Coordinates of C-alpha atoms in Angstrom, one line a residue:
Chain A
M1 CA 39.8 154.1 88.9
P2 CA 40.9 152.3 92.0
L3 CA 44.6 152.3 91.1
S4 CA 44.9 156.1 91.2
T5 CA 43.5 156.3 94.7
Q6 CA 46.8 155.2 96.3
S7 CA 47.5 157.5 99.2
Q8 CA 50.1 160.2 98.8
S9 CA 52.2 158.9 101.7
Q10 CA 52.4 155.4 100.3
D11 CA 53.6 156.8 97.0
E12 CA 56.4 158.6 98.8
Q13 CA 57.7 155.3 100.1
Y14 CA 58.2 153.8 96.7
V15 CA 61.5 154.2 94.8
L16 CA 59.9 153.1 91.6
V17 CA 56.3 153.7 90.4
A18 CA 55.4 152.8 86.8
N19 CA 51.9 152.9 85.4
L20 CA 50.6 151.5 82.2
D21 CA 47.0 151.7 80.9
N22 CA 47.5 148.5 79.0
A23 CA 49.6 145.8 80.9
R24 CA 50.1 144.0 77.6
N25 CA 52.6 146.7 76.6
L26 CA 54.8 145.2 79.2
S27 CA 53.8 141.5 79.3
N28 CA 54.0 141.0 75.5
I29 CA 57.6 142.2 75.3
L30 CA 58.6 140.2 78.4
K31 CA 57.3 137.1 76.8
A32 CA 59.8 137.6 74.0
I33 CA 62.7 137.2 76.4
T34 CA 61.3 134.5 78.7
C35 CA 63.7 131.6 78.4
K36 CA 64.9 131.3 82.0
D37 CA 63.1 131.6 85.4
H38 CA 64.4 134.9 86.6
A39 CA 65.1 138.3 85.2
V40 CA 66.9 141.4 86.4
F41 CA 65.1 144.6 86.2
T42 CA 67.1 147.8 85.9
A43 CA 65.2 151.1 86.1
T44 CA 66.8 154.4 85.2
A45 CA 65.4 157.7 84.0
N46 CA 65.5 156.3 80.5
G47 CA 63.0 153.5 81.4
L48 CA 63.1 149.9 82.2
K49 CA 65.6 147.3 81.0
V50 CA 64.8 143.6 81.7
T51 CA 67.7 141.1 81.4
V52 CA 67.6 137.3 81.2
E53 CA 70.8 135.3 80.9
D54 CA 71.7 131.7 80.0
C55 CA 74.9 129.9 80.7
K56 CA 76.9 133.1 80.8
C57 CA 77.0 133.2 77.0
M58 CA 73.6 134.4 76.0
Q59 CA 71.8 137.4 77.2
A60 CA 68.4 138.8 76.2
N61 CA 67.3 142.3 77.0
A62 CA 64.0 144.1 76.7
F63 CA 63.9 147.9 76.7
I64 CA 60.7 149.7 77.6
Q65 CA 61.4 153.5 77.4
A66 CA 60.0 155.7 80.1
D67 CA 57.7 157.5 77.7
I68 CA 55.8 154.2 77.0
F69 CA 54.5 154.4 80.6
Q70 CA 51.7 156.7 81.6
E71 CA 53.7 157.4 84.7
F72 CA 57.4 156.5 85.4
T73 CA 58.7 157.9 88.7
L74 CA 62.1 157.0 90.0
K75 CA 63.5 158.3 93.4
E76 CA 67.0 157.0 92.8
D77 CA 69.3 157.2 89.8
M78 CA 69.2 153.4 89.3
V79 CA 66.9 150.8 90.8
I80 CA 67.8 147.1 90.4
F81 CA 65.9 144.0 91.5
Q82 CA 65.5 140.4 90.4
V83 CA 62.2 138.5 90.2
N84 CA 60.9 135.2 88.9
L85 CA 59.8 136.1 85.4
T86 CA 57.2 133.3 84.9
V87 CA 55.5 134.4 88.2
L88 CA 55.5 138.0 87.0
L89 CA 54.0 137.0 83.7
D90 CA 51.2 135.0 85.4
C91 CA 50.5 138.1 87.5
L92 CA 50.5 140.5 84.6
N93 CA 48.0 138.1 82.8
I94 CA 45.9 137.4 85.8
F95 CA 42.7 138.5 84.0
G96 CA 43.5 136.3 81.1
G97 CA 46.0 136.9 78.3
S98 CA 43.4 137.4 75.5
T99 CA 43.1 140.6 73.5
A100 CA 39.4 141.0 73.9
A101 CA 38.2 144.2 72.2
G102 CA 37.9 147.1 74.7
A103 CA 39.1 145.1 77.7
S104 CA 42.5 145.9 78.9
T105 CA 44.2 145.5 82.2
A106 CA 45.7 148.6 83.8
L107 CA 48.9 148.1 85.7
R108 CA 50.6 150.0 88.5
M109 CA 54.0 148.6 89.4
C110 CA 55.6 149.7 92.7
Y111 CA 58.9 148.9 94.4
M112 CA 60.0 150.1 97.8
G113 CA 63.6 149.1 97.5
Y114 CA 66.0 146.4 98.5
G115 CA 64.4 143.7 100.6
H116 CA 60.9 144.6 99.6
P117 CA 58.6 142.7 97.2
L118 CA 57.6 144.0 93.8
T119 CA 54.0 145.1 94.2
L120 CA 51.7 145.0 91.2
F121 CA 48.2 146.5 91.2
L122 CA 46.2 145.2 88.2
E123 CA 42.7 146.4 87.3
E124 CA 40.2 145.3 84.7
G125 CA 36.5 146.1 84.7
G126 CA 36.5 147.3 88.3
V127 CA 38.1 144.2 89.7
V128 CA 41.5 144.8 91.4
T129 CA 44.2 142.2 91.9
V130 CA 47.2 142.9 94.1
C131 CA 50.3 140.9 93.7
K132 CA 53.4 141.0 95.9
I133 CA 56.3 139.1 94.2
N134 CA 59.4 138.4 96.3
T135 CA 62.5 139.9 94.9
Q136 CA 65.9 138.1 94.9
E137 CA 69.5 139.2 95.2
P138 CA 70.1 140.6 91.7
E139 CA 72.9 139.0 89.7
E140 CA 74.8 141.6 87.9
P141 CA 74.2 141.3 84.1
I142 CA 77.2 140.5 82.1
D143 CA 78.7 143.3 80.0
F144 CA 79.6 141.7 76.7
E145 CA 81.4 144.9 75.7
F146 CA 79.8 144.9 72.3
S147 CA 80.4 148.3 70.9
S148 CA 79.4 149.8 67.6
S149 CA 83.1 150.6 66.9
N150 CA 83.9 146.9 67.0
V151 CA 81.1 145.9 64.6
T152 CA 82.5 144.1 61.6
N153 CA 79.3 143.2 59.8
K154 CA 75.8 144.5 60.0
V155 CA 72.5 143.8 58.2
I156 CA 69.0 145.0 58.8
L157 CA 66.2 142.8 57.5
Q158 CA 62.5 142.9 57.6
S159 CA 61.4 140.4 60.1
E160 CA 58.9 138.8 57.7
S161 CA 61.8 137.2 55.7
L162 CA 63.5 135.7 58.7
K163 CA 60.3 134.4 60.3
E164 CA 59.8 131.7 57.8
A165 CA 63.5 130.6 58.0
F166 CA 63.4 130.5 61.8
S167 CA 60.2 128.6 62.0
E168 CA 61.7 125.9 59.7
L169 CA 65.1 125.7 61.3
D170 CA 66.2 122.1 61.7
M171 CA 66.2 121.6 65.5
T172 CA 68.2 118.5 65.2
S173 CA 71.2 120.7 64.4
E174 CA 73.2 121.6 67.5
V175 CA 74.3 124.9 66.0
L176 CA 73.0 127.7 63.8
Q177 CA 75.8 129.0 61.6
I178 CA 75.6 132.6 60.3
T179 CA 77.8 133.7 57.4
M180 CA 78.0 137.3 56.5
S181 CA 80.1 138.5 53.6
P182 CA 80.6 141.3 51.1
S183 CA 80.4 138.7 48.4
Q184 CA 78.2 135.7 47.8
P185 CA 76.3 134.3 49.7
Y186 CA 76.1 137.7 51.5
F187 CA 73.9 136.6 54.4
R188 CA 73.4 132.9 55.1
L189 CA 71.8 130.8 57.9
S190 CA 72.9 127.2 58.0
T191 CA 72.0 124.1 59.9
F192 CA 73.5 120.7 60.1
G193 CA 71.0 118.2 61.3
N194 CA 69.9 114.6 60.9
S195 CA 68.2 115.3 57.6
G196 CA 71.2 117.0 56.2
N197 CA 72.5 120.5 55.8
A198 CA 70.2 123.4 55.1
H199 CA 71.0 126.9 54.0
Y200 CA 68.9 130.1 53.9
D201 CA 70.4 132.8 51.7
Y202 CA 69.5 136.4 51.7
S203 CA 70.9 138.5 48.9
K204 CA 72.1 142.1 49.6
D205 CA 69.9 143.2 46.8
S206 CA 66.8 141.6 48.2
D207 CA 63.7 143.8 49.0
M208 CA 63.8 142.5 52.5
M209 CA 67.3 143.8 53.1
E210 CA 67.1 147.3 54.4
L211 CA 70.7 147.7 55.2
F212 CA 73.8 145.8 54.2
Q213 CA 77.2 146.7 55.6
C214 CA 79.6 143.8 55.5
S215 CA 83.3 144.5 55.3
T216 CA 84.8 141.1 55.9
T217 CA 83.7 137.5 55.5
Q218 CA 82.7 136.0 58.8
T219 CA 81.3 132.6 59.6
N220 CA 80.3 131.8 63.2
R221 CA 78.3 129.1 64.8
Y222 CA 76.0 129.5 67.8
K223 CA 74.4 126.9 70.0
M224 CA 70.9 126.4 68.6
S225 CA 69.5 125.9 72.1
L226 CA 70.7 129.4 73.1
L227 CA 69.3 131.1 70.0
K228 CA 66.0 129.3 69.7
P229 CA 64.3 131.6 72.3
S230 CA 65.0 134.6 70.0
T231 CA 62.3 133.3 67.7
K232 CA 59.8 134.7 70.2
A233 CA 61.2 138.2 69.8
L234 CA 61.3 137.8 66.0
A235 CA 57.6 136.8 66.0
I236 CA 56.5 140.2 67.5
S237 CA 59.0 142.4 65.7
C238 CA 58.9 144.2 62.3
K239 CA 62.6 144.6 61.8
V240 CA 65.8 142.9 63.0
S241 CA 69.4 144.0 62.9
V242 CA 72.1 141.3 62.9
R243 CA 75.6 142.4 63.9
T244 CA 78.8 140.6 64.7
D245 CA 82.0 142.0 66.1
S246 CA 85.6 140.9 65.6
R247 CA 85.2 138.2 68.3
G248 CA 82.2 136.7 66.5
L249 CA 79.9 137.8 69.2
L250 CA 76.3 138.1 67.8
S251 CA 73.9 140.9 68.5
L252 CA 70.3 140.6 67.3
Q253 CA 68.2 143.7 67.8
Y254 CA 64.5 143.6 67.3
L255 CA 62.2 146.6 66.7
V256 CA 58.9 145.8 68.3
R257 CA 55.7 147.9 68.0
N258 CA 53.3 147.5 70.9
D259 CA 49.5 147.6 71.0
D260 CA 49.6 151.4 70.8
G261 CA 52.1 151.5 68.0
Q262 CA 54.9 152.6 70.2
I263 CA 58.4 151.3 69.6
C264 CA 60.3 149.1 72.0
F265 CA 63.5 147.1 71.5
V266 CA 64.6 143.6 72.3
E267 CA 68.2 142.6 72.0
Y268 CA 69.9 139.2 72.1
F269 CA 73.6 138.7 72.6
C270 CA 75.2 135.3 71.9
C271 CA 78.8 134.1 72.2
P272 CA 80.1 132.0 69.2
D273 CA 80.4 128.3 69.7
E274 CA 83.6 128.0 67.8
E275 CA 85.3 129.9 65.1
V276 CA 85.3 128.6 61.6
E277 CA 87.9 129.9 59.3
E278 CA 86.6 130.7 55.8
E279 CA 88.6 128.6 53.3
Chain B
M1 CA 11.9 99.2 87.0
K2 CA 11.3 101.1 83.8
F3 CA 12.3 104.4 82.3
R4 CA 11.6 105.9 79.0
G5 CA 11.9 109.6 78.0
K6 CA 11.6 111.2 74.6
I7 CA 12.9 114.6 73.5
T8 CA 11.6 115.9 70.2
D9 CA 12.2 119.6 70.7
I10 CA 15.6 120.6 69.4
A11 CA 16.1 123.4 72.0
C12 CA 15.3 120.9 74.8
L13 CA 17.8 118.5 73.3
N14 CA 20.5 121.1 73.1
H15 CA 19.9 122.2 76.7
F16 CA 19.8 118.7 78.1
T17 CA 23.0 117.9 76.3
R18 CA 24.7 121.0 77.8
V19 CA 23.6 120.0 81.3
V20 CA 25.0 116.5 80.9
T21 CA 28.2 117.9 79.4
T22 CA 28.6 120.3 82.3
I23 CA 28.1 117.4 84.8
S24 CA 30.7 115.4 82.8
K25 CA 33.3 118.2 83.4
L26 CA 32.6 118.2 87.1
T27 CA 32.8 114.5 87.8
K28 CA 33.7 111.1 86.2
T29 CA 30.8 109.3 87.8
C30 CA 27.7 110.3 89.6
V31 CA 24.3 109.1 90.7
L32 CA 21.3 109.7 88.4
R33 CA 18.1 109.7 90.4
L34 CA 14.9 109.5 88.5
T35 CA 11.5 110.4 90.0
P36 CA 8.2 111.1 88.2
D37 CA 8.9 114.8 88.2
H38 CA 12.6 115.3 88.4
L39 CA 16.0 114.1 87.3
F40 CA 18.9 114.6 89.7
F41 CA 22.6 114.3 89.2
I42 CA 24.1 113.7 92.6
L43 CA 27.6 113.3 93.9
P44 CA 27.5 112.7 97.6
G45 CA 30.3 114.5 99.4
K46 CA 32.7 111.7 100.3
V47 CA 36.3 111.4 101.2
T48 CA 36.9 109.5 98.0
N49 CA 36.0 112.5 95.9
G50 CA 38.0 114.8 98.1
G51 CA 34.8 115.8 99.9
V52 CA 33.4 117.6 96.9
G53 CA 29.6 117.3 96.7
M54 CA 27.2 118.1 93.9
W55 CA 23.5 118.3 93.5
C56 CA 21.9 119.1 90.1
Q57 CA 18.1 119.2 89.8
L58 CA 16.1 119.3 86.6
L59 CA 12.3 119.4 86.1
Q60 CA 11.6 116.6 83.7
A61 CA 8.7 118.4 82.0
N62 CA 11.0 121.1 80.8
F63 CA 13.1 118.8 78.8
F64 CA 11.1 115.7 77.8
Q65 CA 8.1 115.7 75.6
E66 CA 7.3 112.2 76.8
Y67 CA 8.4 110.7 80.1
Q68 CA 7.4 107.4 81.7
M69 CA 8.9 105.7 84.6
E70 CA 8.2 102.9 87.1
G71 CA 10.2 102.8 90.2
V72 CA 11.8 99.9 91.9
T73 CA 8.5 99.0 93.5
S74 CA 4.9 100.3 93.1
E75 CA 5.2 102.3 96.3
V76 CA 8.7 103.6 95.6
Q77 CA 8.6 105.7 92.4
E78 CA 12.3 106.2 92.2
I79 CA 15.3 104.8 90.3
C80 CA 18.9 105.4 91.3
L81 CA 21.7 104.6 88.8
E82 CA 25.4 105.1 88.9
V83 CA 26.4 106.7 85.5
S84 CA 29.4 108.0 83.8
P85 CA 28.3 111.3 82.3
E86 CA 31.1 111.6 79.8
P87 CA 30.2 108.8 77.4
W88 CA 26.6 109.9 77.8
S89 CA 27.5 113.5 76.8
R90 CA 29.5 112.3 73.9
A91 CA 26.6 110.2 72.6
L92 CA 24.2 113.2 73.0
K93 CA 26.6 115.5 71.2
T94 CA 26.6 113.3 68.1
V95 CA 22.8 113.4 67.8
Q96 CA 22.1 117.1 68.0
S97 CA 20.4 117.1 64.6
A98 CA 18.1 114.2 65.5
K99 CA 14.3 114.4 64.9
S100 CA 13.9 112.7 68.2
V101 CA 16.0 111.2 71.0
K102 CA 14.7 108.5 73.3
L103 CA 16.4 107.7 76.6
K104 CA 15.7 104.3 77.9
L105 CA 16.7 102.0 80.7
T106 CA 17.6 98.7 79.0
R107 CA 19.3 95.5 79.8
K108 CA 21.9 94.4 77.3
H109 CA 25.0 92.6 78.6
C110 CA 24.4 94.8 81.6
A111 CA 22.1 97.5 82.6
C112 CA 22.3 100.4 80.1
L113 CA 21.0 103.9 79.5
T114 CA 20.3 103.7 75.8
V115 CA 20.2 106.8 73.7
A116 CA 18.2 106.1 70.5
A117 CA 18.1 108.9 68.0
E118 CA 16.0 109.1 64.9
L119 CA 18.1 111.0 62.4
P120 CA 16.8 112.9 59.5
T121 CA 17.4 111.4 56.1
L122 CA 16.7 112.4 52.5
S123 CA 14.7 109.3 51.8
S124 CA 11.5 108.2 53.4
V125 CA 13.3 105.5 55.4
G126 CA 14.3 106.8 58.8
R127 CA 17.7 106.0 60.3
V128 CA 18.1 105.2 64.0
V129 CA 21.3 105.4 65.8
T130 CA 21.7 103.9 69.3
H131 CA 24.3 104.4 71.9
D132 CA 24.4 102.1 75.0
V133 CA 25.9 103.7 78.0
P134 CA 26.5 101.1 80.8
V135 CA 25.1 102.0 84.2
D136 CA 24.9 100.4 87.6
V137 CA 21.6 100.0 89.4
I138 CA 22.1 101.2 93.0
P139 CA 20.4 99.1 95.6
R140 CA 17.8 100.7 97.8
R141 CA 19.8 100.2 101.0
L142 CA 22.3 102.9 99.8
W143 CA 19.7 105.5 98.9
Q144 CA 19.8 107.5 102.1
E145 CA 23.0 109.1 100.9
F146 CA 21.2 110.6 97.9
Q147 CA 18.7 112.6 99.8
E148 CA 19.2 116.3 99.4
A149 CA 22.0 117.6 101.6
G150 CA 20.6 120.2 103.9
V151 CA 21.8 123.6 103.0
P152 CA 24.6 124.2 105.5
D153 CA 24.1 127.0 108.1
F154 CA 26.2 129.4 106.3
D155 CA 28.0 132.4 107.7
V156 CA 28.0 134.5 104.5
S157 CA 26.0 134.4 101.3
V158 CA 27.1 136.4 98.3
Y159 CA 26.4 136.5 94.6
L160 CA 29.3 135.3 92.5
P161 CA 31.2 137.7 90.2
P162 CA 31.2 137.0 86.4
L163 CA 32.3 133.4 86.1
K164 CA 34.5 134.2 83.1
T165 CA 36.6 136.6 85.1
M166 CA 36.7 134.2 88.1
K167 CA 37.9 131.5 85.8
S168 CA 40.7 133.6 84.3
V169 CA 41.9 134.5 87.7
V170 CA 41.7 131.0 89.1
D171 CA 43.5 129.6 86.0
R172 CA 46.5 131.9 86.6
M173 CA 46.5 131.4 90.4
K174 CA 46.6 127.6 89.8
N175 CA 50.0 128.2 88.1
L176 CA 51.3 129.8 91.3
S177 CA 49.7 127.8 94.2
N178 CA 47.9 124.6 95.1
F179 CA 45.6 126.3 97.6
L180 CA 43.4 129.3 97.4
V181 CA 41.5 131.2 100.1
M182 CA 38.0 132.3 99.2
E183 CA 36.6 134.9 101.5
A184 CA 33.4 137.0 101.4
N185 CA 31.4 139.3 103.6
L186 CA 27.8 140.5 103.6
N187 CA 28.9 143.9 102.0
G188 CA 29.2 142.3 98.6
D189 CA 32.9 141.8 98.8
M190 CA 34.7 138.7 97.8
N191 CA 38.4 138.0 97.7
L192 CA 40.4 135.2 96.2
K193 CA 43.9 134.9 97.7
I194 CA 46.9 132.8 97.2
Q195 CA 50.2 132.9 99.2
T196 CA 53.4 131.1 98.6
D197 CA 57.1 131.7 99.3
L198 CA 57.4 133.4 95.9
V199 CA 54.4 135.5 95.7
S200 CA 51.0 136.6 97.2
V201 CA 48.1 137.5 94.9
T202 CA 44.7 138.8 96.0
T203 CA 41.9 139.6 93.7
H204 CA 39.2 141.8 95.1
F205 CA 35.6 141.6 93.8
K206 CA 33.3 144.3 95.0
D207 CA 29.6 145.3 94.9
L208 CA 28.5 141.7 94.3
G209 CA 25.4 142.0 96.3
N210 CA 24.1 139.7 99.0
P211 CA 20.9 137.8 99.2
S212 CA 20.4 138.8 102.8
R213 CA 21.3 141.6 105.1
D214 CA 23.5 141.3 108.2
P215 CA 26.7 142.8 109.7
E216 CA 30.0 143.1 107.9
V217 CA 32.1 140.0 108.8
M218 CA 34.4 138.1 106.5
A219 CA 34.0 134.3 106.3
E220 CA 36.7 132.4 104.6
V221 CA 37.6 128.9 103.5
T222 CA 40.9 127.5 102.2
V223 CA 40.3 125.2 99.3
D224 CA 42.2 123.0 96.9
I225 CA 42.4 125.3 93.8
R226 CA 41.9 122.4 91.4
K227 CA 38.4 121.8 92.8
L228 CA 37.5 125.4 92.2
Q229 CA 39.0 125.4 88.8
Q230 CA 37.1 122.2 87.9
F231 CA 33.8 123.8 88.9
L232 CA 34.5 126.9 86.8
M233 CA 35.7 124.9 83.8
G234 CA 32.4 123.0 83.7
Q235 CA 30.2 126.1 83.2
Q236 CA 29.0 126.4 79.7
V237 CA 26.2 129.0 80.0
N238 CA 25.9 132.2 82.1
P239 CA 23.6 131.4 85.0
S240 CA 20.7 133.7 85.7
K241 CA 21.7 133.5 89.4
A242 CA 25.0 132.5 90.9
L243 CA 25.5 132.4 94.6
C244 CA 28.2 131.5 97.0
N245 CA 27.5 130.5 100.6
I246 CA 30.5 130.2 102.9
V247 CA 30.7 128.4 106.2
H248 CA 33.8 129.8 107.8
Q249 CA 36.8 127.4 107.5
N250 CA 34.4 124.6 106.6
V251 CA 32.8 124.5 103.2
V252 CA 32.1 126.7 100.1
H253 CA 28.6 126.1 98.7
L254 CA 28.1 127.3 95.1
V255 CA 24.6 127.6 93.7
L256 CA 23.9 128.2 90.1
L257 CA 20.4 128.7 88.6
H258 CA 19.9 128.7 84.9
E259 CA 16.3 128.7 83.7
D260 CA 15.0 125.4 85.0
V261 CA 18.2 123.8 86.2
S262 CA 19.8 124.3 89.6
L263 CA 23.3 123.1 90.3
Q264 CA 24.8 123.0 93.7
Y265 CA 28.5 122.3 94.3
F266 CA 30.2 121.8 97.7
I267 CA 33.9 122.3 98.1
P268 CA 35.3 121.4 101.5
A269 CA 38.1 123.3 103.3
V270 CA 41.5 121.6 103.1
A271 CA 42.5 119.9 106.3

């Protein structure tokens, strides 16, 4: 395979080399966080974290652990760069994005460090495409300081149940309101649009509810435009955890299984639009 | 000036329809040149079509079970018409189950290519559906443009890679750049390259094979990517032979052969 005939000396120049037999294991998960043009890539020994932010109050992260890659070599403790995400996705899908049986694109991703482009070698059926994507000055991702110790309410749901609700969300509503409570209605999604108010309730006893830990009643509103992209992550996930902290900050965590059945995570953080006091 | 052709064989009808449909994806209008033995779909490479040229040649006997024509004069057994292949393709697609399809040059409110299809019915009474596709008769004084373009003196000739792969790659490259460089050598290598401020992408095709033998020198042409994409979008069947001739920094000449149809497409270099 052409990709593995990279010369030894060239390899030594790269601070990051990541190989995947199936490029879709990266491109599919990146599609789930594509809502802005550029993304920050942070590579550590644990693997790759890709971050996209919007308006300084929404952040989407995709985590691809090191063991998902067939090779993941890092010469420094942490490597950070920023690239245009839509360009990267066009390159990853250069041979077409379809899931034709037997045909998969192999990927070798290499980075020489600050000031160098991100180099991708993609191979399918003996044809090799080389892409050099210019990197940008990385903007440091916001730390929302969301810690497990601050979590007030948490539920874990099977994604199936939320998919229907999210696909029907009234987009004329400026906000999505989330209510979590130890008593009725337990977990409720609400919209306030042109056709009126809509509520989706999920009981704590529902089959779809895998975990229900709500200690206080909280109602928070989030800008619909910021949360709508999370539908892409929901679509490819099998489970989702919804957590809020004392500030009303929302954390959505999606468990995603890739083509090979391996697990990756996507996480969305969103700041509340305004606080609504429960009457 | 008369023309009447009849197709009664369903495979011939399907094939003819596919050819017209392919042409309709390549150009909005073109010249239909009819001779006793051939049909030609011609787009002379002019500035008005961005320099793109096309020449498609069909042996009439391979498609029509009956074929009669009388040229403009008794000495000149040729007819040249300007046609829009798209309405013609649409008409043909609706009569795929016909028992027979007649193609006639008629004069209704204007000159027309009439598609008359005899459709099967359950009763003994046949049903005929006609579509009139307006055409323009081209005067003889303009005919010298439609003689076959000489095959350019190319620098490199190479067989094309699988068109499906080429199309996937070109589709993605079009998202990234307006221009693409096609280069090939006589070692069976072909590269498609784009370069912008944001990204550079090169796809390497190898072992393609060359029709002739000569030293290893790359010839390249920078083309408008939409023109290459348009050519690839039009292809409905896998050709038995697909060739690419390159005149360095001048023109890309693509030749497809499928059974009895040859299609040539010229893409000029961008200024």
